[in-house]
Short mmCIF file of C-alpha atoms and ligand atoms in Angstrom, two decimals:
data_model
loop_
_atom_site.label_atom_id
_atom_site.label_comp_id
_atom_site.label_asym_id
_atom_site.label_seq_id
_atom_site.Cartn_x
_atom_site.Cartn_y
_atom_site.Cartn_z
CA UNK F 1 -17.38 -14.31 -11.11
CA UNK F 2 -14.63 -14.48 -13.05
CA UNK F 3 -11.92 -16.78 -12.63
CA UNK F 4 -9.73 -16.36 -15.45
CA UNK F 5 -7.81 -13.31 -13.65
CA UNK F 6 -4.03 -13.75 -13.81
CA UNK F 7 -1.81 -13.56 -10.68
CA UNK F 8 -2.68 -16.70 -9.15
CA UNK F 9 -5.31 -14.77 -6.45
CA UNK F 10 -9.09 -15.82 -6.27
CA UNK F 11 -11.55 -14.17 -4.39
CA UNK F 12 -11.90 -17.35 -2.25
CA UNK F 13 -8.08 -16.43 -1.14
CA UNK F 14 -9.06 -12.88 0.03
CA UNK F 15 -12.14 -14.32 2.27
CA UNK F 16 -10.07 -16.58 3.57
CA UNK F 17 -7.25 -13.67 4.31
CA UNK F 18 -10.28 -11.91 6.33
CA UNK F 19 -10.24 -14.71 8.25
CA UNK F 20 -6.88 -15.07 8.98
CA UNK F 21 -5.96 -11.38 9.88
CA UNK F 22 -9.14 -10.97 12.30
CA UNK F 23 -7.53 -9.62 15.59
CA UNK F 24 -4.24 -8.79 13.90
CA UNK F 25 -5.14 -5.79 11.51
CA UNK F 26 -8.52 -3.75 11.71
CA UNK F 27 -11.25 -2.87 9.72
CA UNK F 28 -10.65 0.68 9.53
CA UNK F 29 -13.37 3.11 9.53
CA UNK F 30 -14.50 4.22 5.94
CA UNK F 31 -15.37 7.92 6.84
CA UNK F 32 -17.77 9.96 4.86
CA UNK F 33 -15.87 13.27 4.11
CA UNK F 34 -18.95 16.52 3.88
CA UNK F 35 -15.86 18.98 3.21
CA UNK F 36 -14.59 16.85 -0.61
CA UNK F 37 -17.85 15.64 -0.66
CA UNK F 38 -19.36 19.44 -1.51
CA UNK F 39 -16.20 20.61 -2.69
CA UNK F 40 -16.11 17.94 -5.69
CA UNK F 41 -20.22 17.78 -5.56
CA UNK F 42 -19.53 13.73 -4.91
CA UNK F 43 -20.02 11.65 -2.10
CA UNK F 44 -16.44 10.88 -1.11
CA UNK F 45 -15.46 8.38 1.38
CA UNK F 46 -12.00 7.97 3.11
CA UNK F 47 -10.50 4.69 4.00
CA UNK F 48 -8.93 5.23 6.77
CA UNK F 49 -5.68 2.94 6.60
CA UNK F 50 -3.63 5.11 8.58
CA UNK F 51 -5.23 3.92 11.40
CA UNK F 52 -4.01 0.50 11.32
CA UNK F 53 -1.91 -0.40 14.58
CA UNK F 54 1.16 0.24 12.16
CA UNK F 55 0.41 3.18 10.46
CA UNK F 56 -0.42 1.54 7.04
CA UNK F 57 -2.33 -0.72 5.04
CA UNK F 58 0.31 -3.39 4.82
CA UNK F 59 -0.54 -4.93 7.76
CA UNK F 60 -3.09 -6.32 6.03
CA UNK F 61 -0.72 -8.51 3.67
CA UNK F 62 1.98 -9.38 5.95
CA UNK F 63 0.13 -10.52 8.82
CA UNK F 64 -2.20 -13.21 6.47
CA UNK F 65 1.13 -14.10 5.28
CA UNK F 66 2.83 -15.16 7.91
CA UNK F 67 -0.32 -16.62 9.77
CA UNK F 68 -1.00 -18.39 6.36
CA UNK F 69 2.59 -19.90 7.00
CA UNK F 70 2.26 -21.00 10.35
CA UNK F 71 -0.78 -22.66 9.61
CA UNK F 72 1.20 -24.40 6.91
CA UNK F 73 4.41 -25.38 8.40
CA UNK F 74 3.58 -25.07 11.84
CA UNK F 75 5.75 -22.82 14.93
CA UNK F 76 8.28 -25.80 14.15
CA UNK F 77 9.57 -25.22 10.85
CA UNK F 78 9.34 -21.18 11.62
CA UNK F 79 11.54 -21.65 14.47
CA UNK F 80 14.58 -19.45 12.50
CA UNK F 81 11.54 -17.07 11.64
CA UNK F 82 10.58 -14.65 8.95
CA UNK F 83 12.74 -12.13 7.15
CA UNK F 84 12.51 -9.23 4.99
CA UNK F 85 14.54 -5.75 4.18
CA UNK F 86 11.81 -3.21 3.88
CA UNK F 87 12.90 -0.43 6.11
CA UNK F 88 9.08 1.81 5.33
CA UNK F 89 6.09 0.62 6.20
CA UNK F 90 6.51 -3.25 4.86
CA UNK F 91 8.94 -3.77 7.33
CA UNK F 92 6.71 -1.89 10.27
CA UNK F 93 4.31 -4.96 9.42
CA UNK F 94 6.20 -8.11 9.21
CA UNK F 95 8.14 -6.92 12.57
CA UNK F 96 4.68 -6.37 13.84
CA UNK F 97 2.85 -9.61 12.71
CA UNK F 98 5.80 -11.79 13.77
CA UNK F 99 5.71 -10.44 17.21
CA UNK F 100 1.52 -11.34 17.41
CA UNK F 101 2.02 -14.45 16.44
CA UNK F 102 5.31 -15.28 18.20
CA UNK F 103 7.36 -15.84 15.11
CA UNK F 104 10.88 -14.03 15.39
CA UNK F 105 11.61 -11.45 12.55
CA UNK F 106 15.30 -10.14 10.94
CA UNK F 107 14.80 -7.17 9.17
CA UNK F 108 18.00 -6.54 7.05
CA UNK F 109 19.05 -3.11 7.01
CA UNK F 110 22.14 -1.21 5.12
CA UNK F 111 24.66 1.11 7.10
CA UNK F 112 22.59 4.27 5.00
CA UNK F 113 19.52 3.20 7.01
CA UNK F 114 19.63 5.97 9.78
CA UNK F 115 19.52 5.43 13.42
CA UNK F 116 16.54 6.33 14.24
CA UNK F 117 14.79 3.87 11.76
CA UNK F 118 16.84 0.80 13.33
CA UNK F 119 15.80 1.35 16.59
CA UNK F 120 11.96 1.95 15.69
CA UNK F 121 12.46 -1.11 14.12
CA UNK F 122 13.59 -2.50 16.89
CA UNK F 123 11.19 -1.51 19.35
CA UNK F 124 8.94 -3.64 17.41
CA UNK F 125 10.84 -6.50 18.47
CA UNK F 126 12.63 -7.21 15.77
CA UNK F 127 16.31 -8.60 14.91
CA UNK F 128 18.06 -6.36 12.55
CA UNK F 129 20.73 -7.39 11.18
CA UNK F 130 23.38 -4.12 9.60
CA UNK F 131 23.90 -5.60 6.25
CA UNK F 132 26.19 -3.94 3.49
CA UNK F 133 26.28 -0.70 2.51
CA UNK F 134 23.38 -0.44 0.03
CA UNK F 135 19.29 -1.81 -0.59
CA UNK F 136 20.73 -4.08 -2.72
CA UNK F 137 23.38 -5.93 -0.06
CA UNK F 138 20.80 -6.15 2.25
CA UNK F 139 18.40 -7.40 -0.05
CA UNK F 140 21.29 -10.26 -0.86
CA UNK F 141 21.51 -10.88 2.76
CA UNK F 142 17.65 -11.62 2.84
CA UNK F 143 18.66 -14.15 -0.04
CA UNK F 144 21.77 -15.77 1.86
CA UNK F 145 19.71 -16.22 5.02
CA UNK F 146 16.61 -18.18 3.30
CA UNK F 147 19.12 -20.58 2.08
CA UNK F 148 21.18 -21.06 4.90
CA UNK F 149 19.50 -20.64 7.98
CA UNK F 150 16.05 -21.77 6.82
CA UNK F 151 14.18 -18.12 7.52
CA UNK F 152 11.30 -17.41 5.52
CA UNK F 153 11.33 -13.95 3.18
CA UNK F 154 7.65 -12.25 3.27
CA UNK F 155 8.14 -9.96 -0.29
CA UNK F 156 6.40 -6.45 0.24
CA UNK F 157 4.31 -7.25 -3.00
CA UNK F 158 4.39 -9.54 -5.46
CA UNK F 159 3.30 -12.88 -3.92
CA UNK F 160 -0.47 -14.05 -3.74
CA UNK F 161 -0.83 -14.05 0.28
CA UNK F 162 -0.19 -10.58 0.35
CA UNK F 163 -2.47 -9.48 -2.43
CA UNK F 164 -5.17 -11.42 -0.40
CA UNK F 165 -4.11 -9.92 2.37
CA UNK F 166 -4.24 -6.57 0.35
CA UNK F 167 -7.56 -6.89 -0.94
CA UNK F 168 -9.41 -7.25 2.04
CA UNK F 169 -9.87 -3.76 2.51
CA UNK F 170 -11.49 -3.51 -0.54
CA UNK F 171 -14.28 -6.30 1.07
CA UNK F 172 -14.54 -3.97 3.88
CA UNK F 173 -15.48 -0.90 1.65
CA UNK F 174 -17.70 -2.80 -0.56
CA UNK F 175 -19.66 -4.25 2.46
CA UNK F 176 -19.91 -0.44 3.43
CA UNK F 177 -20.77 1.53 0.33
CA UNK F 178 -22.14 -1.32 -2.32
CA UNK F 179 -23.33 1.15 -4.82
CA UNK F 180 -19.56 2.18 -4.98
CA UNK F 181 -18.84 4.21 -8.35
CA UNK F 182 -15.10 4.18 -8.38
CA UNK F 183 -12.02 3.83 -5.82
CA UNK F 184 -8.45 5.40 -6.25
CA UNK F 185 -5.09 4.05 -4.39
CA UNK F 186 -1.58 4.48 -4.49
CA UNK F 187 0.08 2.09 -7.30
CA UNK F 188 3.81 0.82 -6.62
CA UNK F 189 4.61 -2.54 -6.57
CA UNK F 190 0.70 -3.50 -6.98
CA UNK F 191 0.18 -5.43 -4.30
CA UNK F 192 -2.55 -2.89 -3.07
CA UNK F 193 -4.18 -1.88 -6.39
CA UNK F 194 -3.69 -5.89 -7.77
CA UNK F 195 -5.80 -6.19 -4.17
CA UNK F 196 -8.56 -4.30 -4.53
CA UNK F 197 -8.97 -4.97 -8.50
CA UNK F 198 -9.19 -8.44 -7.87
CA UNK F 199 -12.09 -7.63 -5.33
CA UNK F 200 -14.10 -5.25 -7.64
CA UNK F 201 -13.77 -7.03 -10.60
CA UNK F 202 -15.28 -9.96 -9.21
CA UNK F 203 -17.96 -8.50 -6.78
CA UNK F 204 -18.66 -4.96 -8.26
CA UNK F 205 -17.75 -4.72 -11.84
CA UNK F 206 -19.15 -1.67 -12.65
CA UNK F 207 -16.80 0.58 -10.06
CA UNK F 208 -13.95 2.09 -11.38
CA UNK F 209 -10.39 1.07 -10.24
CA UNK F 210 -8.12 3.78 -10.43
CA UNK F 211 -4.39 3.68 -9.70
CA UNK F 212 -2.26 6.66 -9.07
CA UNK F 213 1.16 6.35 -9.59
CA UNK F 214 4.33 9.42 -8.93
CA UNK F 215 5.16 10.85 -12.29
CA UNK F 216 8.52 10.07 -11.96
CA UNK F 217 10.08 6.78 -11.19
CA UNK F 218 7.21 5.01 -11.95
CA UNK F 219 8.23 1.52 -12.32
CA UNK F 220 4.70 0.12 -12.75
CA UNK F 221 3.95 2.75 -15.34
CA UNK F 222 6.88 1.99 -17.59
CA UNK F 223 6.15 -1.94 -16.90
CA UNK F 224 2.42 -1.80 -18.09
CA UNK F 225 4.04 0.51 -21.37
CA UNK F 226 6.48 -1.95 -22.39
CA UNK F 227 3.90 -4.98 -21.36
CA UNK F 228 7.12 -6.57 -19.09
CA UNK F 229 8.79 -5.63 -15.65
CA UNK F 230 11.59 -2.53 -16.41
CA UNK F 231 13.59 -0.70 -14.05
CA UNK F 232 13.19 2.55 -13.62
CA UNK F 233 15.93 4.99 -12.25
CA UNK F 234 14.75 6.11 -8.20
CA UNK F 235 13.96 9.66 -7.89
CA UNK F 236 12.93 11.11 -4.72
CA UNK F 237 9.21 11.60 -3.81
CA UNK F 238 7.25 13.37 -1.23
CA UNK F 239 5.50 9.87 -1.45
CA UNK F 240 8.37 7.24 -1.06
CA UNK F 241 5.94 4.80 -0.52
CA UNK F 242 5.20 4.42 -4.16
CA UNK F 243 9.62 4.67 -4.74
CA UNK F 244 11.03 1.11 -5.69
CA UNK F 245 10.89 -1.21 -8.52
CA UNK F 246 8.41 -3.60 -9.37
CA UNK F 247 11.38 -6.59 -9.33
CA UNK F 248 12.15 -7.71 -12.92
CA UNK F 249 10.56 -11.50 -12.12
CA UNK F 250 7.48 -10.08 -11.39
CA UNK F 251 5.52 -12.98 -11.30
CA UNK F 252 2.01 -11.96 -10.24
CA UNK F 253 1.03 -7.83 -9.59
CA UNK F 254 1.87 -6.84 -13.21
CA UNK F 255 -0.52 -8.90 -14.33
CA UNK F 256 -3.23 -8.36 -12.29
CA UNK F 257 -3.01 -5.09 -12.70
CA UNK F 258 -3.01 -4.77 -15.99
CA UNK F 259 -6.20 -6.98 -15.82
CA UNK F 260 -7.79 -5.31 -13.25
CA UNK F 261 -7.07 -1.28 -13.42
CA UNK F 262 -9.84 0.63 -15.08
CA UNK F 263 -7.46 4.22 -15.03
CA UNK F 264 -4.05 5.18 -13.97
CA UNK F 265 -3.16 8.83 -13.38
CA UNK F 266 0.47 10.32 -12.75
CA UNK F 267 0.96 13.11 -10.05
CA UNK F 268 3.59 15.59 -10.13
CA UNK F 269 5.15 16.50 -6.71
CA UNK F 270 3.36 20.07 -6.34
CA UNK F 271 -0.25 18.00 -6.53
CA UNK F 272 0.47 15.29 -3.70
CA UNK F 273 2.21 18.86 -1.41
CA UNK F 274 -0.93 20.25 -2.19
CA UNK F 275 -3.66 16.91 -1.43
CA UNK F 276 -1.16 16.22 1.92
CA UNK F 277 -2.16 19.84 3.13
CA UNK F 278 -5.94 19.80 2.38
CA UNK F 279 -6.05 16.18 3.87
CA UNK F 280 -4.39 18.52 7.14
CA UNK F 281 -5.87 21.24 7.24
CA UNK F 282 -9.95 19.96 6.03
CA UNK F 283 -9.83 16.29 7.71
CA UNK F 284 -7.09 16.81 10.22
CA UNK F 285 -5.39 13.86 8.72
CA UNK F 286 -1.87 13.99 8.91
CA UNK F 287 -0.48 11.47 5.88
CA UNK F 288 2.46 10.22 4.37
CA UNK F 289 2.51 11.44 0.68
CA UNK F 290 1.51 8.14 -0.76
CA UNK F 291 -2.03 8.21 0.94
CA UNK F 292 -2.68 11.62 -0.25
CA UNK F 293 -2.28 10.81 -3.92
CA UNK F 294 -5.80 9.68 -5.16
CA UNK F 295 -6.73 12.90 -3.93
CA UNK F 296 -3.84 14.62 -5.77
CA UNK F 297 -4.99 12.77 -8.86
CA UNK F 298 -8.51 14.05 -8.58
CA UNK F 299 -7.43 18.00 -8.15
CA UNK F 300 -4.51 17.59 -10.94
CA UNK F 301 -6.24 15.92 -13.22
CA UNK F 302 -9.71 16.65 -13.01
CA UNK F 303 -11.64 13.48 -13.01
CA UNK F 304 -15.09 14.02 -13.45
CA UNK F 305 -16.45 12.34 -10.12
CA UNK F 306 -19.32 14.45 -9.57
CA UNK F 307 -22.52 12.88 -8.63
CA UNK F 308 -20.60 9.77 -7.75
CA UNK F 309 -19.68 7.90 -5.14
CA UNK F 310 -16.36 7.72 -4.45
CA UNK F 311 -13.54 6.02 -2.03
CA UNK F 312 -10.05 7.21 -1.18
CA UNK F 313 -7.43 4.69 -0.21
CA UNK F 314 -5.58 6.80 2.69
CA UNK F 315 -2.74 3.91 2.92
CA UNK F 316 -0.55 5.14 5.75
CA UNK F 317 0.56 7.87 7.95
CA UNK F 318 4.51 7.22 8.29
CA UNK F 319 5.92 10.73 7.45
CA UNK F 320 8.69 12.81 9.52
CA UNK F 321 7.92 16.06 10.19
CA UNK F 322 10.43 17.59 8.02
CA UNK F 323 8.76 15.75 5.26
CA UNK F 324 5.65 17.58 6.10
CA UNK F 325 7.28 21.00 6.10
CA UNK F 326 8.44 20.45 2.43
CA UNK F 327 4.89 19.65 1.52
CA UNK F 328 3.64 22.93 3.30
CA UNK F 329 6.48 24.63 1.50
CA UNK F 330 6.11 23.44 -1.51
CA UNK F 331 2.37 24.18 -1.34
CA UNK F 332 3.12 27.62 -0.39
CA UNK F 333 5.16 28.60 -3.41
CA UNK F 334 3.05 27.00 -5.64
CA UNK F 335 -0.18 29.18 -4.07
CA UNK F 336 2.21 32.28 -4.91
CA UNK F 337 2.38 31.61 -8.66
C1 PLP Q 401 3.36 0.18 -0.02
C2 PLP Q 401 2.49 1.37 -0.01
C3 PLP Q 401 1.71 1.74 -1.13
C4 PLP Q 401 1.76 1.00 -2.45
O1 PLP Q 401 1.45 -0.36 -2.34
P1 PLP Q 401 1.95 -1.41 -3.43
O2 PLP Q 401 1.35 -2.69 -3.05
O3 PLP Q 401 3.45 -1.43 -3.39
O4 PLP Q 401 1.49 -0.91 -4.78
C5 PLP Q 401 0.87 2.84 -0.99
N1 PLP Q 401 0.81 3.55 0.15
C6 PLP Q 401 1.54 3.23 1.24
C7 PLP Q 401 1.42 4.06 2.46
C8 PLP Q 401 2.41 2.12 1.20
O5 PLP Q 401 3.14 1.82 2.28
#
């Protein structure tokens, strides 16, 4: 046990997330793999996250946050509901653990947000609200609401209900695989990795946290480098999961990363094309580029995992098509060098 960890999370907090979330996001399957398992001479496991009802782990965070609340405040004081401006998968989650527990939810989106995002959003019963013409307006609107009509804002990250809520899956794998050598996820904001750190530090010391962040735009990177939040200029990603800053009041994730994360690996865009078409083609997984990047970390860079065991964070499935195509493309060409 150790209970000097920064970010204001304790393991008591994630068992009592379990709790909370039961019958709102799953335990997803942790699936042995036999094709990376010979390939990589390991025994490699897959989370399987992309299963959730929403596509994506954050489920997971959201829906102990806002039960957390209720249990708080009660339905009274969440009468003007819960609020947020994610449009990816954060956003998915809050619309969808509002709805469960009969709490209503704005999601704030920007005129750039295309139509076919604001009604999926939607169709999870969800207020939006058009907002401004950038991330930022929308963000402000978020801000302007909490103040004046009352609504609660559930951040996609950096708050300790939704690390809890995080971490949980990393309960799940331990409870599955205890002899667990290492485990690799997606790092953005750190609400995932600051999750299942937390977990293995406490419970299972001796395995390996790994975070995998894009190579460029990596605002967690550049944060851990300078030892303080920094913004980092947006480039796009065939993972824009991992896009986005880590806010520049970063109160808890920095820290509990940097406490936490044994490793952290960078992928370039050809390695996460090429982990998003072997996750296709060998597991019949079809993944969003952020869940495909512990993978992409293991092929580009080489880490020795053999004779270990080993567990991949797939976070989330919540890719268009198109986005696939690129991958395949970009896969393609690279092959051809
Ligand atoms: C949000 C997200 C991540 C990264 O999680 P953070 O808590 O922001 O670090 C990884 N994968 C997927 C699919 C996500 O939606």
């Amino acid at each position: 046990m150790n209970p000097e960890l920064p970010g204001g999370v304790t393991l008591a907090d994630v068992w009592q997330a379990r709790r909370r979330i039961r019958g709102q996001a799953d335990n997803t399957p942790l699936r042995y793999s036999p094709y990376l398992s010979q390939r990589y001479r390991a025994r490699v496991w897959l989370k399987l996250e992309n299963l959730q009802p929403t596509g994506a782990f954050k489920l997971r965070g959201a829906s102990n946050m806002i039960a957390a609340l209720l249990e708080q405040y009660g339905p009274q004081r969440l009468q003007s509901g819960v609020i947020t401006a994610s449009t990816g998968n954060h956003g998915r989650a809050v619309a969808w653990a509002a709805r469960e527990l009969g709490i209503p939810a704005t999601v704030c989106l920007s005129s750039l947000v295309p139509a076919n995002k604001v009604a999926a959003i939607e169709a999870l019963g969800a207020e939006v609200c058009r907002c401004g013409d950038s991330q930022d307006e929308a963000f402000e609107t978020v801000h302007e609401r909490v103040q004046s009509r009352g609504q609660v804002a559930i951040p996609p990250f950096d708050h300790p209900l939704i690390i809890a809520g995080q971490g949980t899956l990393a309960l799940e794998i331990l409870e599955a695989r205890p002899q667990l050598d290492m485990v690799l996820a997606g790092l953005s904001g750190g609400g995932l990795l600051g999750g299942i750190g937390l977990v293995m530090k406490q419970l299972s010391p001796r395995t390996e946290v790994v975070g995998v962040s894009l190579s460029a735009g990596a605002a967690m990177w550049h944060s851990l480098q300078a030892g303080k939040p920094v913004s980092v200029a947006e480039t796009p990603s065939l993972a824009d999961s991992l896009g986005g800053g880590i806010g520049l009041d970063n109160r808890h994730t920095l820290a509990l990363v940097r406490a936490t994360m044994d490793s952290h690996y960078q992928v370039p865009e050809a390695a996460i094309a090429r982990a998003m078409v072997t996750l296709l083609e060998q597991e019949k997984m079809l993944l969003e580029g952020a869940a495909a990047v512990g993978l992409a970390a293991i092929e580009h860079h080489r880490i020795p995992i053999a004779g270990k065991e080993v567990a991949l964070v797939l976070s989330g499935n919540n890719v268009a098509l198109e986005t696939f195509d690129r991958a395949r493309q970009e896969q393609a060409q690279d092959a051809d060098l």
